[in-house]
């Protein structure tokens, strides 16, 4: 694990007042809602390690806590407990000796880190894009937040990213509402990649897309990962997406991680009954 870039330890997120009985009366095999105080345990003591250049998949049904986990890693949602450690690499691609706990950063440093080191692609394009901005304006927004100031260079970078994500550069000044769902996901990917992030976060990127469009978006992500050696954290309820993209997988249920390991191993020989149910349902 010497090559890790991101590491989460004991990440926990609760919605509600919490009480002495929450831990005993909730869990993967029970429910994520405490019957005494009504607190919902969205994430409970989640641990994972993300290595440089790796794609880690997080899978589970709706309400399993996977999107909450993604928001915590994206520094857009505070955790009640736990740590997210990040290690920077220098120009010689050597890791820093001392990692940084991202959850302890002040709000200004946290915002700067999110703009410069993280990129996120949401399930719904309107969550990741400003539909009132032009396509180029959406990419420019992230670059400006990452302290780019030269307008000409920003447009060059946007056109470069549009070509990389197979979007026509001549549509840089188009209204995003003129684009299809699949094309909007490509605009989101362009925006997410604009500042050369250390980690790309993918939250249900193919949900709601037609099967043929899903296939093209997945092919694009695979190509980008291969070409850019991008480190990715992928959230999906679709085991087909996980199988295509992720080298390792963690399975979540009711806020808890119930199984983790190599993706092929989990899909071919699942150990936990819930994972077995997910795999059999997908066949």
Short mmCIF file of C-alpha atoms in Angstrom, two decimals:
data_model
loop_
_atom_site.label_atom_id
_atom_site.label_comp_id
_atom_site.label_asym_id
_atom_site.label_seq_id
_atom_site.Cartn_x
_atom_site.Cartn_y
_atom_site.Cartn_z
CA UNK A 1 0.00 0.00 0.00
CA UNK A 2 3.03 2.33 -0.32
CA UNK A 3 1.52 3.82 -3.48
CA UNK A 4 -1.74 5.00 -1.89
CA UNK A 5 -2.90 8.52 -2.65
CA UNK A 6 -6.17 8.61 -0.68
CA UNK A 7 -7.09 6.71 2.47
CA UNK A 8 -10.29 6.81 4.52
CA UNK A 9 -10.46 5.56 8.10
CA UNK A 10 -13.62 5.06 10.18
CA UNK A 11 -15.73 7.52 8.17
CA UNK A 12 -19.09 7.96 9.86
CA UNK A 13 -22.06 10.17 9.01
CA UNK A 14 -25.31 10.36 11.01
CA UNK A 15 -28.51 12.28 10.35
CA UNK A 16 -30.38 12.87 13.58
CA UNK A 17 -29.81 13.47 17.31
CA UNK A 18 -28.13 10.08 17.95
CA UNK A 19 -28.51 8.16 21.20
CA UNK A 20 -26.82 5.45 23.26
CA UNK A 21 -28.68 2.70 21.39
CA UNK A 22 -27.83 3.69 17.79
CA UNK A 23 -24.79 1.42 17.50
CA UNK A 24 -26.47 -1.61 19.05
CA UNK A 25 -29.76 -1.32 17.17
CA UNK A 26 -28.48 -0.51 13.66
CA UNK A 27 -26.16 -2.33 11.28
CA UNK A 28 -25.81 -4.01 7.93
CA UNK A 29 -28.04 -6.90 8.98
CA UNK A 30 -30.61 -4.72 10.76
CA UNK A 31 -31.45 -1.24 9.51
CA UNK A 32 -29.67 2.07 9.18
CA UNK A 33 -32.39 3.83 11.22
CA UNK A 34 -32.33 3.75 15.01
CA UNK A 35 -35.78 2.65 16.30
CA UNK A 36 -35.29 4.68 19.49
CA UNK A 37 -34.27 8.16 18.29
CA UNK A 38 -34.85 7.88 14.52
CA UNK A 39 -31.24 8.74 13.63
CA UNK A 40 -30.15 7.46 10.19
CA UNK A 41 -26.63 6.06 9.99
CA UNK A 42 -25.64 7.00 6.43
CA UNK A 43 -22.04 5.77 6.78
CA UNK A 44 -20.58 3.69 9.59
CA UNK A 45 -16.83 3.25 10.13
CA UNK A 46 -15.96 3.07 6.43
CA UNK A 47 -12.34 2.28 5.54
CA UNK A 48 -10.71 2.14 2.14
CA UNK A 49 -7.38 2.76 0.44
CA UNK A 50 -7.14 4.19 -3.07
CA UNK A 51 -3.85 3.60 -4.84
CA UNK A 52 -2.31 5.82 -7.50
CA UNK A 53 -3.80 5.02 -10.93
CA UNK A 54 -6.43 2.67 -9.48
CA UNK A 55 -10.21 2.61 -9.96
CA UNK A 56 -12.03 1.67 -6.76
CA UNK A 57 -15.72 0.82 -7.14
CA UNK A 58 -18.33 1.38 -4.42
CA UNK A 59 -21.49 -0.64 -5.04
CA UNK A 60 -24.79 -1.00 -3.21
CA UNK A 61 -28.51 -0.40 -3.56
CA UNK A 62 -30.19 2.98 -3.01
CA UNK A 63 -29.80 4.07 0.60
CA UNK A 64 -26.64 2.03 1.17
CA UNK A 65 -24.59 5.17 1.86
CA UNK A 66 -22.36 5.14 -1.19
CA UNK A 67 -23.31 8.63 -2.43
CA UNK A 68 -22.95 10.04 1.10
CA UNK A 69 -19.46 8.57 1.18
CA UNK A 70 -18.70 10.22 -2.16
CA UNK A 71 -19.86 13.62 -0.86
CA UNK A 72 -17.62 13.29 2.19
CA UNK A 73 -14.61 12.48 0.01
CA UNK A 74 -15.51 15.44 -2.23
CA UNK A 75 -15.37 17.64 0.90
CA UNK A 76 -18.91 18.85 0.23
CA UNK A 77 -20.38 17.08 3.28
CA UNK A 78 -18.83 17.02 6.77
CA UNK A 79 -18.28 13.68 8.50
CA UNK A 80 -19.22 13.11 12.13
CA UNK A 81 -16.17 10.96 12.68
CA UNK A 82 -13.20 9.54 10.80
CA UNK A 83 -10.40 10.83 8.58
CA UNK A 84 -9.60 11.18 4.88
CA UNK A 85 -5.85 11.22 4.29
CA UNK A 86 -4.29 12.51 1.08
CA UNK A 87 -0.68 12.28 -0.10
CA UNK A 88 0.63 14.73 -2.68
CA UNK A 89 3.11 13.65 -5.35
CA UNK A 90 5.96 15.91 -6.45
CA UNK A 91 7.25 16.39 -10.00
CA UNK A 92 9.41 13.28 -9.65
CA UNK A 93 6.20 11.37 -8.79
CA UNK A 94 7.40 10.72 -5.26
CA UNK A 95 4.86 10.79 -2.44
CA UNK A 96 5.10 13.22 0.44
CA UNK A 97 6.17 11.63 3.71
CA UNK A 98 3.43 13.35 5.70
CA UNK A 99 -0.16 12.91 4.46
CA UNK A 100 -2.82 15.56 5.08
CA UNK A 101 -6.16 14.90 6.79
CA UNK A 102 -8.54 16.64 4.40
CA UNK A 103 -11.36 16.76 6.93
CA UNK A 104 -9.25 19.00 9.19
CA UNK A 105 -8.63 21.68 6.54
CA UNK A 106 -10.19 25.10 7.07
CA UNK A 107 -12.99 26.02 4.67
CA UNK A 108 -10.79 28.12 2.37
CA UNK A 109 -8.07 25.46 2.03
CA UNK A 110 -10.75 22.79 1.63
CA UNK A 111 -12.40 24.72 -1.20
CA UNK A 112 -9.06 25.29 -2.93
CA UNK A 113 -8.20 21.59 -2.60
CA UNK A 114 -11.55 20.54 -4.06
CA UNK A 115 -11.13 22.89 -7.02
CA UNK A 116 -7.53 21.94 -7.77
CA UNK A 117 -7.11 18.30 -6.70
CA UNK A 118 -10.57 16.77 -7.07
CA UNK A 119 -12.90 16.40 -10.04
CA UNK A 120 -16.44 15.07 -9.75
CA UNK A 121 -18.99 13.85 -12.29
CA UNK A 122 -22.52 13.71 -10.92
CA UNK A 123 -25.36 11.40 -11.89
CA UNK A 124 -27.49 14.35 -12.99
CA UNK A 125 -25.65 16.88 -15.20
CA UNK A 126 -27.53 19.83 -13.68
CA UNK A 127 -25.80 19.08 -10.36
CA UNK A 128 -22.36 19.41 -11.91
CA UNK A 129 -23.06 22.08 -14.52
CA UNK A 130 -24.50 25.58 -14.45
CA UNK A 131 -27.17 25.35 -17.13
CA UNK A 132 -27.19 29.15 -17.44
CA UNK A 133 -23.53 29.13 -18.57
CA UNK A 134 -22.30 28.19 -22.03
CA UNK A 135 -20.40 24.92 -22.41
CA UNK A 136 -17.07 26.73 -22.38
CA UNK A 137 -18.19 28.82 -19.43
CA UNK A 138 -18.77 25.70 -17.33
CA UNK A 139 -15.21 24.50 -17.86
CA UNK A 140 -13.87 28.04 -17.41
CA UNK A 141 -15.67 28.28 -14.05
CA UNK A 142 -13.57 25.46 -12.56
CA UNK A 143 -10.37 26.78 -14.12
CA UNK A 144 -10.99 30.25 -12.67
CA UNK A 145 -11.54 28.70 -9.24
CA UNK A 146 -8.21 26.91 -9.74
CA UNK A 147 -6.56 30.33 -10.31
CA UNK A 148 -6.35 30.31 -14.11
CA UNK A 149 -6.54 33.92 -15.31
CA UNK A 150 -5.58 34.01 -19.01
CA UNK A 151 -8.81 33.94 -21.05
CA UNK A 152 -7.08 32.72 -24.21
CA UNK A 153 -5.39 29.85 -22.36
CA UNK A 154 -8.68 28.93 -20.70
CA UNK A 155 -10.39 28.64 -24.11
CA UNK A 156 -7.47 26.60 -25.44
CA UNK A 157 -7.70 24.25 -22.47
CA UNK A 158 -11.47 23.94 -22.89
CA UNK A 159 -11.15 23.08 -26.59
CA UNK A 160 -8.41 20.57 -25.75
CA UNK A 161 -10.66 18.88 -23.18
CA UNK A 162 -13.60 18.83 -25.58
CA UNK A 163 -11.49 16.98 -28.12
CA UNK A 164 -10.29 14.60 -25.41
CA UNK A 165 -13.89 13.79 -24.43
CA UNK A 166 -14.99 13.56 -28.07
CA UNK A 167 -17.05 16.76 -28.09
CA UNK A 168 -16.91 19.09 -31.13
CA UNK A 169 -14.70 22.07 -30.06
CA UNK A 170 -16.70 24.35 -32.35
CA UNK A 171 -19.60 23.96 -29.91
CA UNK A 172 -17.65 25.63 -27.10
CA UNK A 173 -20.08 28.58 -27.05
CA UNK A 174 -23.28 26.50 -27.23
CA UNK A 175 -25.98 26.43 -24.58
CA UNK A 176 -25.70 23.11 -22.65
CA UNK A 177 -29.48 22.72 -22.91
CA UNK A 178 -28.93 22.01 -26.61
CA UNK A 179 -26.89 18.90 -25.71
CA UNK A 180 -28.11 15.34 -25.17
CA UNK A 181 -27.70 13.55 -21.83
CA UNK A 182 -24.63 11.67 -22.99
CA UNK A 183 -23.01 14.83 -24.32
CA UNK A 184 -23.73 16.65 -21.06
CA UNK A 185 -21.92 13.88 -19.18
CA UNK A 186 -18.95 14.50 -21.48
CA UNK A 187 -19.12 18.22 -20.65
CA UNK A 188 -19.11 17.28 -16.94
CA UNK A 189 -16.08 15.04 -17.50
CA UNK A 190 -14.31 17.87 -19.35
CA UNK A 191 -15.00 20.21 -16.44
CA UNK A 192 -13.88 17.63 -13.88
CA UNK A 193 -10.60 17.01 -15.73
CA UNK A 194 -9.83 20.68 -16.42
CA UNK A 195 -7.51 21.27 -13.45
CA UNK A 196 -5.69 17.90 -13.82
CA UNK A 197 -7.18 16.50 -10.60
CA UNK A 198 -5.33 13.94 -8.51
CA UNK A 199 -8.58 11.97 -7.99
CA UNK A 200 -11.66 11.78 -10.21
CA UNK A 201 -14.96 11.00 -8.47
CA UNK A 202 -17.69 9.35 -10.55
CA UNK A 203 -21.16 9.24 -8.99
CA UNK A 204 -23.59 7.03 -10.96
CA UNK A 205 -22.34 8.55 -14.23
CA UNK A 206 -24.39 6.29 -16.53
CA UNK A 207 -27.70 6.16 -14.63
CA UNK A 208 -30.60 7.46 -16.68
CA UNK A 209 -28.75 7.13 -20.01
CA UNK A 210 -29.84 4.88 -22.86
CA UNK A 211 -27.84 1.66 -23.11
CA UNK A 212 -26.00 2.71 -26.26
CA UNK A 213 -25.10 6.07 -24.70
CA UNK A 214 -24.00 4.30 -21.49
CA UNK A 215 -21.62 2.15 -23.53
CA UNK A 216 -20.03 5.18 -25.20
CA UNK A 217 -19.60 7.03 -21.89
CA UNK A 218 -18.04 3.94 -20.28
CA UNK A 219 -15.69 3.51 -23.24
CA UNK A 220 -14.65 7.15 -22.86
CA UNK A 221 -13.93 6.74 -19.13
CA UNK A 222 -11.91 3.56 -19.77
CA UNK A 223 -9.92 5.35 -22.46
CA UNK A 224 -9.23 8.32 -20.18
CA UNK A 225 -8.14 6.07 -17.34
CA UNK A 226 -5.78 4.18 -19.62
CA UNK A 227 -4.40 7.29 -21.32
CA UNK A 228 -4.12 9.60 -18.28
CA UNK A 229 -3.49 6.89 -15.63
CA UNK A 230 -6.27 8.62 -13.69
CA UNK A 231 -7.06 7.62 -10.09
CA UNK A 232 -10.82 7.18 -9.73
CA UNK A 233 -13.42 6.52 -7.06
CA UNK A 234 -16.52 5.11 -8.75
CA UNK A 235 -19.98 4.85 -7.16
CA UNK A 236 -22.62 2.74 -8.89
CA UNK A 237 -25.51 0.39 -8.22
CA UNK A 238 -24.79 -1.31 -11.56
CA UNK A 239 -22.43 -4.28 -11.27
CA UNK A 240 -21.88 -4.17 -15.03
CA UNK A 241 -20.36 -0.70 -14.71
CA UNK A 242 -18.28 -1.81 -11.73
CA UNK A 243 -17.01 -4.85 -13.64
CA UNK A 244 -15.96 -2.76 -16.64
CA UNK A 245 -14.15 -0.01 -14.75
CA UNK A 246 -13.10 -1.01 -11.24
CA UNK A 247 -10.09 -3.14 -10.31
CA UNK A 248 -11.19 -3.34 -6.67
CA UNK A 249 -14.68 -3.08 -5.20
CA UNK A 250 -16.31 -2.35 -1.86
CA UNK A 251 -19.92 -3.44 -1.21
CA UNK A 252 -22.08 -1.28 1.06
CA UNK A 253 -25.34 -2.06 2.83
CA UNK A 254 -27.23 0.14 5.31
CA UNK A 255 -24.20 2.41 5.64
CA UNK A 256 -21.72 -0.39 6.36
CA UNK A 257 -19.06 -1.99 4.16
CA UNK A 258 -19.91 -5.70 4.12
CA UNK A 259 -17.28 -6.94 1.65
CA UNK A 260 -14.28 -5.63 -0.28
CA UNK A 261 -11.57 -7.03 -2.53
CA UNK A 262 -10.60 -7.54 -6.16
CA UNK A 263 -13.59 -6.93 -8.42
CA UNK A 264 -13.27 -10.23 -10.32
CA UNK A 265 -13.02 -12.13 -7.06
CA UNK A 266 -16.09 -10.47 -5.57
CA UNK A 267 -18.20 -10.97 -8.69
CA UNK A 268 -17.15 -14.57 -9.27
CA UNK A 269 -17.03 -15.75 -5.65
CA UNK A 270 -19.02 -13.38 -3.39
CA UNK A 271 -18.78 -14.25 0.29
CA UNK A 272 -21.38 -12.06 1.99
CA UNK A 273 -25.06 -13.03 1.49
CA UNK A 274 -25.91 -9.47 0.39
CA UNK A 275 -23.15 -9.50 -2.25
CA UNK A 276 -24.37 -12.91 -3.39
CA UNK A 277 -27.87 -11.45 -3.79
CA UNK A 278 -26.54 -8.48 -5.80
CA UNK A 279 -24.53 -10.73 -8.10
CA UNK A 280 -27.36 -13.24 -8.64
CA UNK A 281 -29.81 -10.39 -9.35
CA UNK A 282 -27.50 -9.02 -12.03
CA UNK A 283 -27.27 -12.33 -13.88
#
